[in-house]
Coordinates of C-alpha atoms and ligand atoms in Angstrom, one line a residue:
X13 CA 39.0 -12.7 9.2
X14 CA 36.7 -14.8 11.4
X15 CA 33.4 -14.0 10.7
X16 CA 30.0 -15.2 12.4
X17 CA 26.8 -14.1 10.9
X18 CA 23.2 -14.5 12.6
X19 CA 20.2 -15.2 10.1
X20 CA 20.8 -16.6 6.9
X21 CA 17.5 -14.7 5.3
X22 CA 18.6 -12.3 2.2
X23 CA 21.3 -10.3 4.1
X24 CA 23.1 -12.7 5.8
X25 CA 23.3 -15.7 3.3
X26 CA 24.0 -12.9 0.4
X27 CA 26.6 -11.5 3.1
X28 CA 28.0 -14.8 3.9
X29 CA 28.4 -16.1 0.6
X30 CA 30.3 -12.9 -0.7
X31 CA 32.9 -12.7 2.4
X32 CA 33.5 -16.5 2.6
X33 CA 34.2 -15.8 -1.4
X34 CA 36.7 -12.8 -0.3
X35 CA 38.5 -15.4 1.9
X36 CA 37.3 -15.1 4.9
X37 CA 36.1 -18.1 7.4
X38 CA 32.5 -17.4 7.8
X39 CA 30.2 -18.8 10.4
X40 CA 26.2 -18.7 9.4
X41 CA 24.2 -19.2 12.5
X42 CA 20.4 -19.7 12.3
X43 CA 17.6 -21.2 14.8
X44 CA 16.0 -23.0 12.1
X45 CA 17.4 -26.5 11.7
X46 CA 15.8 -27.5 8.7
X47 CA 17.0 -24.6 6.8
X48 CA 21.2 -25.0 8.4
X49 CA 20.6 -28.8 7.4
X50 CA 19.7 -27.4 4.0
X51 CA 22.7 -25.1 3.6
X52 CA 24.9 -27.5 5.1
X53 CA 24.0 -30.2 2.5
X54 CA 24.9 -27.5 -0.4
X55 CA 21.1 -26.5 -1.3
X56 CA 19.7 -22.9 -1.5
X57 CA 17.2 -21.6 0.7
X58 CA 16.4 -18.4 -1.1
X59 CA 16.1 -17.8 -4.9
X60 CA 18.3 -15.0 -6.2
X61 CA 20.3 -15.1 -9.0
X62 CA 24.1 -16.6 -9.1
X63 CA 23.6 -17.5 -5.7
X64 CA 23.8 -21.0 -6.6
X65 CA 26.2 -20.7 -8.8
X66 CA 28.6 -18.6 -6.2
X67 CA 27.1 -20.7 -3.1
X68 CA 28.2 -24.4 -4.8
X69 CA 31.7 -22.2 -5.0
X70 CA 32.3 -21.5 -1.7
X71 CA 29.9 -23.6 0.9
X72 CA 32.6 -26.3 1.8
X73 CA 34.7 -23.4 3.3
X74 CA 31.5 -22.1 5.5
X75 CA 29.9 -23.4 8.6
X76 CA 26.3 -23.5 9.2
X77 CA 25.3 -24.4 12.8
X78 CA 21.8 -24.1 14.5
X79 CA 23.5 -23.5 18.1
X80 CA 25.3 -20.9 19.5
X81 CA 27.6 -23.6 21.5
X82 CA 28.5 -24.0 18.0
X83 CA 29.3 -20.8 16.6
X84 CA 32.7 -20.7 18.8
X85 CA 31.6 -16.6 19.2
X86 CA 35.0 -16.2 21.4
X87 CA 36.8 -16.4 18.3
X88 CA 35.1 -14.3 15.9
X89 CA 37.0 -11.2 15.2
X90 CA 33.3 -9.8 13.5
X91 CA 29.6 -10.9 14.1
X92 CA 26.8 -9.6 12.0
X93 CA 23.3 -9.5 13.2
X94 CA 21.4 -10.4 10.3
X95 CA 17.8 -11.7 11.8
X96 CA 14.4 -10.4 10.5
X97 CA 12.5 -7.7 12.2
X98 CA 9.0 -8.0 10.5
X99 CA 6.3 -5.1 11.2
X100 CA 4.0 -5.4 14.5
X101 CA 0.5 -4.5 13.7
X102 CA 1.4 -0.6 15.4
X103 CA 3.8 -0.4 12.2
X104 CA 6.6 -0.4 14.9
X105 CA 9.1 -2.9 14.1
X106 CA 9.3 -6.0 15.9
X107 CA 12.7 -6.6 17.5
X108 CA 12.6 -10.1 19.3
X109 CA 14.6 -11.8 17.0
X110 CA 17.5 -9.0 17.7
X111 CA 17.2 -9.1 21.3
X112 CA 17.6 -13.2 21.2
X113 CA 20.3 -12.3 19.1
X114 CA 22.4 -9.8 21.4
X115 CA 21.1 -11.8 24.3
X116 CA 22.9 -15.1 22.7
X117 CA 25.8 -12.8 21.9
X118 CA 26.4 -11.8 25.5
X119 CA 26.1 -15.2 26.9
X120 CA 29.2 -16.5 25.0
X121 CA 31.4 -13.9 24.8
X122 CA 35.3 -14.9 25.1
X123 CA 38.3 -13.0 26.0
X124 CA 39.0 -11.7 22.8
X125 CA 37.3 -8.1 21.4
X126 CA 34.7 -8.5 18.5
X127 CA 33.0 -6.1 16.7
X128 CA 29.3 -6.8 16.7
X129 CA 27.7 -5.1 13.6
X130 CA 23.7 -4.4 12.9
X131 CA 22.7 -5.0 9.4
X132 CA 18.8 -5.8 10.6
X133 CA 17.1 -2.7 9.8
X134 CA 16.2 -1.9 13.2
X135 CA 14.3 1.4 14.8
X136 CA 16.4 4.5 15.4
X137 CA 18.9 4.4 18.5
X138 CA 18.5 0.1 18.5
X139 CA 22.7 0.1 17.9
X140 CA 22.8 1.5 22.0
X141 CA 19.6 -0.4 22.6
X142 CA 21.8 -3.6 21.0
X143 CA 25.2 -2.4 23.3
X144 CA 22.4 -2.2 26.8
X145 CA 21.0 -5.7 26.3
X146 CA 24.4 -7.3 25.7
X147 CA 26.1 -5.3 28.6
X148 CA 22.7 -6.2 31.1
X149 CA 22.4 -9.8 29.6
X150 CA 25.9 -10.2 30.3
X151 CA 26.0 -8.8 34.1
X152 CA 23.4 -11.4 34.5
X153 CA 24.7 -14.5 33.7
X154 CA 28.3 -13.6 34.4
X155 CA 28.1 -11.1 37.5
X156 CA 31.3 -9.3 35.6
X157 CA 31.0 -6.1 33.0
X158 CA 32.0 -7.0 29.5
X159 CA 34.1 -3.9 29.5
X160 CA 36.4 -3.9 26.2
X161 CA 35.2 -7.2 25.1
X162 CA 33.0 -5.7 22.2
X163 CA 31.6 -2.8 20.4
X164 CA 28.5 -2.5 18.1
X165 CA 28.7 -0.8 14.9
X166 CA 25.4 0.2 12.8
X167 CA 25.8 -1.4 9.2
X168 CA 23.0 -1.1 7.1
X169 CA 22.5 -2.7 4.3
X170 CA 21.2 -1.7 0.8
X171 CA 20.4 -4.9 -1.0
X172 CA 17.9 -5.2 -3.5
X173 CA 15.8 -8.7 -3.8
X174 CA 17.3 -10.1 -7.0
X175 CA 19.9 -8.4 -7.5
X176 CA 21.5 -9.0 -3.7
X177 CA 24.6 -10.3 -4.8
X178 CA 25.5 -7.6 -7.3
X179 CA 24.9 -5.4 -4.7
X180 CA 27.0 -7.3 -1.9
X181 CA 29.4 -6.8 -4.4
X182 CA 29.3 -4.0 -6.0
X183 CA 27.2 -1.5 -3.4
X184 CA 27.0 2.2 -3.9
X185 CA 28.1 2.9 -1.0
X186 CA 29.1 1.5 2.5
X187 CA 28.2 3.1 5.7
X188 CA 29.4 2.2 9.3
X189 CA 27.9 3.9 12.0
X190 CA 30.9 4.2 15.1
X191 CA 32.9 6.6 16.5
X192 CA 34.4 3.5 18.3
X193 CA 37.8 3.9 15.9
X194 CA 39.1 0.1 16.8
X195 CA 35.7 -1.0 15.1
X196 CA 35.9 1.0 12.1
X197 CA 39.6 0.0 11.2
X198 CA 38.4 -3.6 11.4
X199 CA 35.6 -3.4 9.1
X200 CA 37.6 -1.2 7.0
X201 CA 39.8 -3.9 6.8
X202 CA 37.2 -6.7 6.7
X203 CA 35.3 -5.3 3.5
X204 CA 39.1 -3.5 2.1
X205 CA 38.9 -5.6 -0.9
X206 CA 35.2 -4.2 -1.9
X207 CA 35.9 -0.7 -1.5
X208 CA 39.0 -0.9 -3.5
X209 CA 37.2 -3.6 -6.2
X210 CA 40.5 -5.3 -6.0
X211 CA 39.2 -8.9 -5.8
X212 CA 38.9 -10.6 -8.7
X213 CA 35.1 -10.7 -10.0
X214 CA 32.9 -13.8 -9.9
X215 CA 32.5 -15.5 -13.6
X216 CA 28.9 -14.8 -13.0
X217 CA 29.3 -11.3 -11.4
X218 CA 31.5 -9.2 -13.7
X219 CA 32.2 -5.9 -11.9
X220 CA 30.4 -2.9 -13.8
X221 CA 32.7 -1.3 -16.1
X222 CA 34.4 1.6 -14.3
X223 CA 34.0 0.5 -11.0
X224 CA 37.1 1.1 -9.2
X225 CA 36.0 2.4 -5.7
X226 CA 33.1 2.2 -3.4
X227 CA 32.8 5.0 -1.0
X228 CA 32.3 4.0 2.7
X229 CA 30.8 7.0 4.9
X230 CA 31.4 6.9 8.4
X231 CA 29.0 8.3 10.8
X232 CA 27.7 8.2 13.9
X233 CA 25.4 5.1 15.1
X234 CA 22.2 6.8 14.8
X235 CA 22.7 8.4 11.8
X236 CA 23.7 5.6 10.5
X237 CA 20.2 3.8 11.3
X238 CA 18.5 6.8 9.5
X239 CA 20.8 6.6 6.8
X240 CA 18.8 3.3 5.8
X241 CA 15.0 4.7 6.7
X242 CA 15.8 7.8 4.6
X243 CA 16.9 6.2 2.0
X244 CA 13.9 3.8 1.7
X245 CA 11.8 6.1 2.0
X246 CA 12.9 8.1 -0.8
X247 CA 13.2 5.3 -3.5
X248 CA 9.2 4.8 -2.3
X249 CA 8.7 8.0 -2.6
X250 CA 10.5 8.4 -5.8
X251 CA 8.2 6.0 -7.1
X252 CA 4.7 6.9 -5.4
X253 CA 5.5 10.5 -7.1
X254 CA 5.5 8.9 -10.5
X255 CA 2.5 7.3 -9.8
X256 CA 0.9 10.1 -8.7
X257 CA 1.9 12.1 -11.9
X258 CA 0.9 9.0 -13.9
X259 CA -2.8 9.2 -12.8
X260 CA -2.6 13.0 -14.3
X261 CA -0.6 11.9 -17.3
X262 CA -3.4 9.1 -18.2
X263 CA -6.3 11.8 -18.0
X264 CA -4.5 14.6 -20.4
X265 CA -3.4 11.6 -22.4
X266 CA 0.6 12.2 -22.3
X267 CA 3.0 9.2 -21.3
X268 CA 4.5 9.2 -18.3
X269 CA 7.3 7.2 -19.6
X270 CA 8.5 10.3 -21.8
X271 CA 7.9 12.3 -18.3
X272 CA 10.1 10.1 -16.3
X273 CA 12.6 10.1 -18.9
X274 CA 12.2 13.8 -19.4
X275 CA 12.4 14.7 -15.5
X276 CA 15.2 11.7 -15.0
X277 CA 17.4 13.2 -17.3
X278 CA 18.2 15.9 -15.0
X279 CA 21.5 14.8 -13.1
X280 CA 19.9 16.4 -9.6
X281 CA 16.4 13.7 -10.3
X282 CA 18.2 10.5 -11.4
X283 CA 16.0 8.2 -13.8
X284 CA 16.2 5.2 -11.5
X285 CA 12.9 4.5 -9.6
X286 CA 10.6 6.2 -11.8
X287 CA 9.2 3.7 -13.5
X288 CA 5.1 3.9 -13.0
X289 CA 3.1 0.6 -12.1
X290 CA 1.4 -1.0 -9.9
X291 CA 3.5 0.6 -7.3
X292 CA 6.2 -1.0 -4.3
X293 CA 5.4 -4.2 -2.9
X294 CA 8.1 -6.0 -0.5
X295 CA 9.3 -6.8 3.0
X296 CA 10.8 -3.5 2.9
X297 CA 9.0 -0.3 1.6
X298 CA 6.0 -0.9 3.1
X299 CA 7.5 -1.8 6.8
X300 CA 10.3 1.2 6.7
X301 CA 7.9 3.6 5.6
X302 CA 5.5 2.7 8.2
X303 CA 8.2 2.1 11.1
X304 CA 9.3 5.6 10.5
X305 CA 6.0 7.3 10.6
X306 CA 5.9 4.9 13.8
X307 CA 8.8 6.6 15.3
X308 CA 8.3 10.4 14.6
X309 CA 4.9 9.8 16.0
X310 CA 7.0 8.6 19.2
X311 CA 8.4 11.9 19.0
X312 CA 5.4 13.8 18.7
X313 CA 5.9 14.2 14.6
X314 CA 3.7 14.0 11.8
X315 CA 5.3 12.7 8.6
X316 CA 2.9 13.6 5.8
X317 CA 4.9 13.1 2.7
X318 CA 6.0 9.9 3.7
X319 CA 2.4 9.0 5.0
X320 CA 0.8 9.9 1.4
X321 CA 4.1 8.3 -0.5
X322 CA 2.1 5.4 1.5
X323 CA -1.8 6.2 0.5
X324 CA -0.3 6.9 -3.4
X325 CA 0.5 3.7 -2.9
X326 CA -1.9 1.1 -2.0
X327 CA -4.3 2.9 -4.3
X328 CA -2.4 2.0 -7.0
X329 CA -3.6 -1.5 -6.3
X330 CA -7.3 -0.4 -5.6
X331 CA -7.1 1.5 -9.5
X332 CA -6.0 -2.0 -11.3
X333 CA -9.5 -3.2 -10.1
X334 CA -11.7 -0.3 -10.5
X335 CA -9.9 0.0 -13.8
X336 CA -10.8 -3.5 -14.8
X337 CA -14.3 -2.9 -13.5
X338 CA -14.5 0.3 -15.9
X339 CA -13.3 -2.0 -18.6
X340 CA -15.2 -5.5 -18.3
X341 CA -18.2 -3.4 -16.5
X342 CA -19.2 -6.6 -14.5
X343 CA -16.8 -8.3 -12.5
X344 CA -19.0 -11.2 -11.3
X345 CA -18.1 -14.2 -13.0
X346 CA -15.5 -12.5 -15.0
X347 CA -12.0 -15.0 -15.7
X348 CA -9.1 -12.1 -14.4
X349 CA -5.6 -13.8 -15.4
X350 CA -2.6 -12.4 -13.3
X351 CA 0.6 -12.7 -14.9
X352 CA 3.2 -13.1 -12.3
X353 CA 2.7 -13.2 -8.5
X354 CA 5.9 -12.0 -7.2
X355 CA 6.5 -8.2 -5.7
X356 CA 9.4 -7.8 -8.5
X357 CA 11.0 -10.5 -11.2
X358 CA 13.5 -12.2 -9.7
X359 CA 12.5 -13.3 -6.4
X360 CA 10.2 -15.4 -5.3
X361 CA 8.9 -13.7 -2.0
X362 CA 5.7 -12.5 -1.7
X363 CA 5.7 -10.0 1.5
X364 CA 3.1 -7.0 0.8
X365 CA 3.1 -8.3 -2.7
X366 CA 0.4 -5.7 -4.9
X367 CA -0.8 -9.5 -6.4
X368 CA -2.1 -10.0 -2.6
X369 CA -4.2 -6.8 -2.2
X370 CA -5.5 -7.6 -6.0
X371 CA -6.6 -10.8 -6.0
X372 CA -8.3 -10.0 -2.4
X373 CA -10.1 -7.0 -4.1
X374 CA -11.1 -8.9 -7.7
X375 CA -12.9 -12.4 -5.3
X376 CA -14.5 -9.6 -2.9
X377 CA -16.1 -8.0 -6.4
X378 CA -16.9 -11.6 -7.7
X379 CA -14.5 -12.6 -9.8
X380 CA -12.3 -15.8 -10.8
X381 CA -8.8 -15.4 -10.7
X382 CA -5.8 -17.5 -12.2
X383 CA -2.8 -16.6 -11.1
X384 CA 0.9 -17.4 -12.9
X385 CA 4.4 -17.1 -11.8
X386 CA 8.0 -18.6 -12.8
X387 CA 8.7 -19.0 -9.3
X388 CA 6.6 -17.8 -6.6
X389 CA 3.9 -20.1 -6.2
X390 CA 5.0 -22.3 -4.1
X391 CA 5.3 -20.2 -1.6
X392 CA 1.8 -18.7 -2.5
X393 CA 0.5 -21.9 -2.4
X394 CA 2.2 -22.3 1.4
X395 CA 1.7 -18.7 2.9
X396 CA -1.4 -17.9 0.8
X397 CA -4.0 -21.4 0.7
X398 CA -7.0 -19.6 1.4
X399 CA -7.2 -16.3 -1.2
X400 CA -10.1 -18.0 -3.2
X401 CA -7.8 -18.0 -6.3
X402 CA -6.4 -20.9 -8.5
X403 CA -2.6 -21.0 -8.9
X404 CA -1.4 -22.4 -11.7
X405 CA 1.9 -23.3 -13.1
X406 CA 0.3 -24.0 -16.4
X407 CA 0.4 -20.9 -18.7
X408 CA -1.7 -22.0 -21.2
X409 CA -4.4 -23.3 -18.4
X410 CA -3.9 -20.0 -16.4
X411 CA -4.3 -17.1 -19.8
X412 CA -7.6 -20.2 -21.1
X413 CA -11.0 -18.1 -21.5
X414 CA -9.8 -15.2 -19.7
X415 CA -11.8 -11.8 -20.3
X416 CA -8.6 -10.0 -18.9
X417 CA -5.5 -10.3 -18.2
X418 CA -3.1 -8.5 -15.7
X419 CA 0.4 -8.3 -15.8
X420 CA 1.4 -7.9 -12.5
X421 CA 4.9 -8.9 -12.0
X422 CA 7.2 -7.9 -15.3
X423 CA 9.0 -11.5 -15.9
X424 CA 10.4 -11.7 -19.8
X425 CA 8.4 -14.5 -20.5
X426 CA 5.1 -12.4 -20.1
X427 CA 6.4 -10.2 -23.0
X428 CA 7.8 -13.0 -25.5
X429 CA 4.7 -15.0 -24.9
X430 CA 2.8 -16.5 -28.1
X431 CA 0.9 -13.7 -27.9
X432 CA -1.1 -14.6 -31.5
X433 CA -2.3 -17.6 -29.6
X434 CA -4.3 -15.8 -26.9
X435 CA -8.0 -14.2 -27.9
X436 CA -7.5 -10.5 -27.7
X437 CA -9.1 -8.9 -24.2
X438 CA -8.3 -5.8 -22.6
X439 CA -5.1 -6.2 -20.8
X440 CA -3.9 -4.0 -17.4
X441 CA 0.4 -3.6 -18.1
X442 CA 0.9 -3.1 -14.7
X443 CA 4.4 -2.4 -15.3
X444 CA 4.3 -0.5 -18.6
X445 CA 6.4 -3.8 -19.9
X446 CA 4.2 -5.7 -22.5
X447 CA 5.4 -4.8 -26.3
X448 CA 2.1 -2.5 -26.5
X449 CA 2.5 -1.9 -30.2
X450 CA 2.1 -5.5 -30.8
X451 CA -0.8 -6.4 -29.1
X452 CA -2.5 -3.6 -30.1
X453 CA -1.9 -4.7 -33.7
X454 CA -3.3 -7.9 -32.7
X455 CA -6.7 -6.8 -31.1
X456 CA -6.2 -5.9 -27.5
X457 CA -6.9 -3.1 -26.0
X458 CA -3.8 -2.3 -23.8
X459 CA -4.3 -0.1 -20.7
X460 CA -1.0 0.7 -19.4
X461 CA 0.3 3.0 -16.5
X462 CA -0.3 7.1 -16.9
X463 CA 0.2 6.1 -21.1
Ligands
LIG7 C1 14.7 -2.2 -1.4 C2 15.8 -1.2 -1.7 O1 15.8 -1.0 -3.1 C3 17.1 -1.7 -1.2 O2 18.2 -0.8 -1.4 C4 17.0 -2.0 0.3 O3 18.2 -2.6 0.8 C5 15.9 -3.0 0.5 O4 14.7 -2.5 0.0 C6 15.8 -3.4 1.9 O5 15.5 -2.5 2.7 O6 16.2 -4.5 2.4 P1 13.7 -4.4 -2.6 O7 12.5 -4.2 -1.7 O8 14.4 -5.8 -2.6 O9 14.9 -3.4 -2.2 O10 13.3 -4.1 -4.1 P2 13.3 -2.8 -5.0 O11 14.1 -3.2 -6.2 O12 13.7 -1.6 -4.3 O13 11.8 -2.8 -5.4 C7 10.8 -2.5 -4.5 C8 9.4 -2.4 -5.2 O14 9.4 -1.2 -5.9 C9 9.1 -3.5 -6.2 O15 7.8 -3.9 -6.0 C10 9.3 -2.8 -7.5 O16 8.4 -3.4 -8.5 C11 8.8 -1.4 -7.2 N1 9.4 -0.4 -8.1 C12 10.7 -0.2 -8.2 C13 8.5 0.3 -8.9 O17 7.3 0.2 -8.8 N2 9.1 1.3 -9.7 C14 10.4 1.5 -9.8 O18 10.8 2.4 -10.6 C15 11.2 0.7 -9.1

């Protein structure tokens, strides 16, 4: 199938690269220039893992184009809108990028009927919102109605930062919002091969053993919409709950690890998500949480669990420091280390990162703070100059005279470092991760999560 998709952020590039791979001839449209000149010379612009691998694979047969003259829309038998939709300061989300989107739609549509899907995560009842602008956009530069000429379909999208390409692959689940039945048969069609796992796996992405199937749920639009809110919500809530429980399991000295494990093991809980820490950090969490909150409050509703799955938290990120503060007693002038920078291993973005809120709080109590990462700090170094922190790629440099260290972000390398090497200082596992029995052993004093 022809395929065109707008954005190539997370979704769309993981989405491109993964049809193109099933065969299809995929289109990646993106206003940026520097970024399509990028991905049209063969580079990356995100880190996730295999992506190079798979994208060196498959990027001769793409197209990337910064203009919509280019993107030969009348042809396309599927567009997806794929373009950010970052928080406004009212927690609403903000949905210009969308609108330029459906606006650039409308203004070259052919002949022939496309399916238009939404994979942004956008606020409840945006797929009609999507359908008005295109119809009204298109009345005004054409004077005609696009009548028959497309449909839009809710899609959203359940990718995980760092594992995106697993999970383009090998989703839980697929959900298409339509009662439009034209639409749905084409996308049934279009991702066929990843509900029946009949394509053959990527070296690099072997399918998980006894994968045969993928259900796809089909809905209504809205629902649809919710489907992706509700289920963000839950995983943040999911994991606020075992931090909560954590900050009771650390005073009556049990371990919330044997907890979660305990509660997990009952089929109706799950043990996926519970793992206590520093809590969610993200582009997505901390905006869908908020944007629904946003919305019911639109509607006249209050959404207290949701609101303290929020408070739970951002405390979590307040305790690190008033734990450290317990510890060291003064902070002024204290060396903090921070192992790892990123929200979660394996990316490299920073968005509502708990390292942010940290190192704000430790320089506002006085401290000097090193900060390490495998990846992330370039773009700390771009998006973040002015924290009053050093970033340092040096390990050594970043971990020399500290009088704590916190391990923020749970890379391997924090665990397999050379330890032995390092003068023993009270340490914050802020992912429960470090090997605590060794350290111990070795003279720190290790002060986990709820343990
Ligand atoms: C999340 C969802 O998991 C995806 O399904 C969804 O598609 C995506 O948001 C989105 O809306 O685009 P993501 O934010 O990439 O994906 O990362 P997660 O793996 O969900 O982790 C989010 C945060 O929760 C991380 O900071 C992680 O460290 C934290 N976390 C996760 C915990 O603190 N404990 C856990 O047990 C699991």
């Amino acid at each position: 199938m022809r395929v065109l998709i707008i954005g190539t952020g997370y979704v769309g590039l993981n989405t491109g690269v993964m049809l193109a791979y099933l065969g299809n001839d995929v289109t990646c449209i993106d206003l940026n220039q520097e970024k399509v000149k990028r991905l049209q010379a063969g580079e990356v612009t995100i880190f996730e893992p295999h992506l190079d691998e798979l994208f060196a694979e498959v990027h001769q047969k793409m197209h990337f184009v910064s203009d919509y003259a280019q993107a030969d829309i009348p042809n396309q038998d599927v567009i997806f809108i794929a373009v950010n939709t970052p928080s406004l300061a009212d927690g609403n989300a903000d949905l210009s990028y969308v609108r330029m989107a459906a606006e650039s739609i409308a203004e070259n549509l052919g002949e022939k009927f496309v399916v238009i899907v939404n994979k942004s995560t956008v606020p409840i009842g945006s797929g009609n919102w999507v359908e008005a602008i295109i119809r009204e956009h298109y009345f005004e530069v054409r004077n005609a109605k696009p009548n028959g000429l497309f449909n839009v379909v809710s899609s959203p999208e359940f990718l995980a930062q760092g594992a995106a390409l697993h999970g383009s692959f090998y989703p839980d689940r697929i959900i298409i919002g339509s009662e439009h039945e034209p639409s749905i048969e084409r996308l049934k069609e279009l991702f066929g091969p990843i509900i029946r796992q009949d394509f053959e796996a990527p070296a690099c992405l072997p399918r998980p053993a006894g994968l045969s199937e993928v259900p796809m749920l089909v809905c209504d639009v809205t629902s649809a919409e919710m489907v992706k809110y509700a289920a963000n919500s839950f995983l943040a809530l999911k994991i606020s709950f075992i931090n909560e429980i954590a900050q009771l399991t650390q005073k009556i000295g049990a371990d919330v690890s044997a907890i979660a494990k305990g509660i997990g093991l009952d089929k109706r809980i799950g043990d996926r998500f519970l793992d206590a820490g520093i809590g969610w950090g993200g582009s997505c969490f901390g905006k869908d949480t908020a944007a629904l909150v946003a919305t019911a409050k639109d509607y006249h509703l209050d959404m207290p669990i949701i609101r303290a799955a929020r408070d739970v938290n951002y405390a979590q990120r307040v305790w690190v420091v008033d734990r450290l503060q317990e510890e060291l007693k003064i902070l002024k002038g204290k060396h903090i280390a921070l192992l790892g920078f990123s929200f979660k291993p394996n990316t490299d973005d920073l968005r509502d990162a708990p390292s942010l809120d940290i190192s704000r709080l430790l320089v506002q109590r006085g401290a000097i703070v090193r900060a390490h990462d495998p990846v992330a700090l370039d773009n700390a170094r771009s998006q973040y100059p002015n924290l009053g922190i050093t970033y340092s790629d040096n390990l050594e440099f970043t971990l020399d005279a500290a009088d704590a260290i916190v391990l923020i972000t749970e890379w391997p390398i924090y665990r397999e470092l050379n330890w032995e090497s390092i003068p023993p200082v009270p340490v914050i596992d802020g992912r429960n991760f470090l090997d605590r029995d060794r350290l111990t052993k070795l003279g720190f004093t290790v002060i986990g999560i709820g343990r």
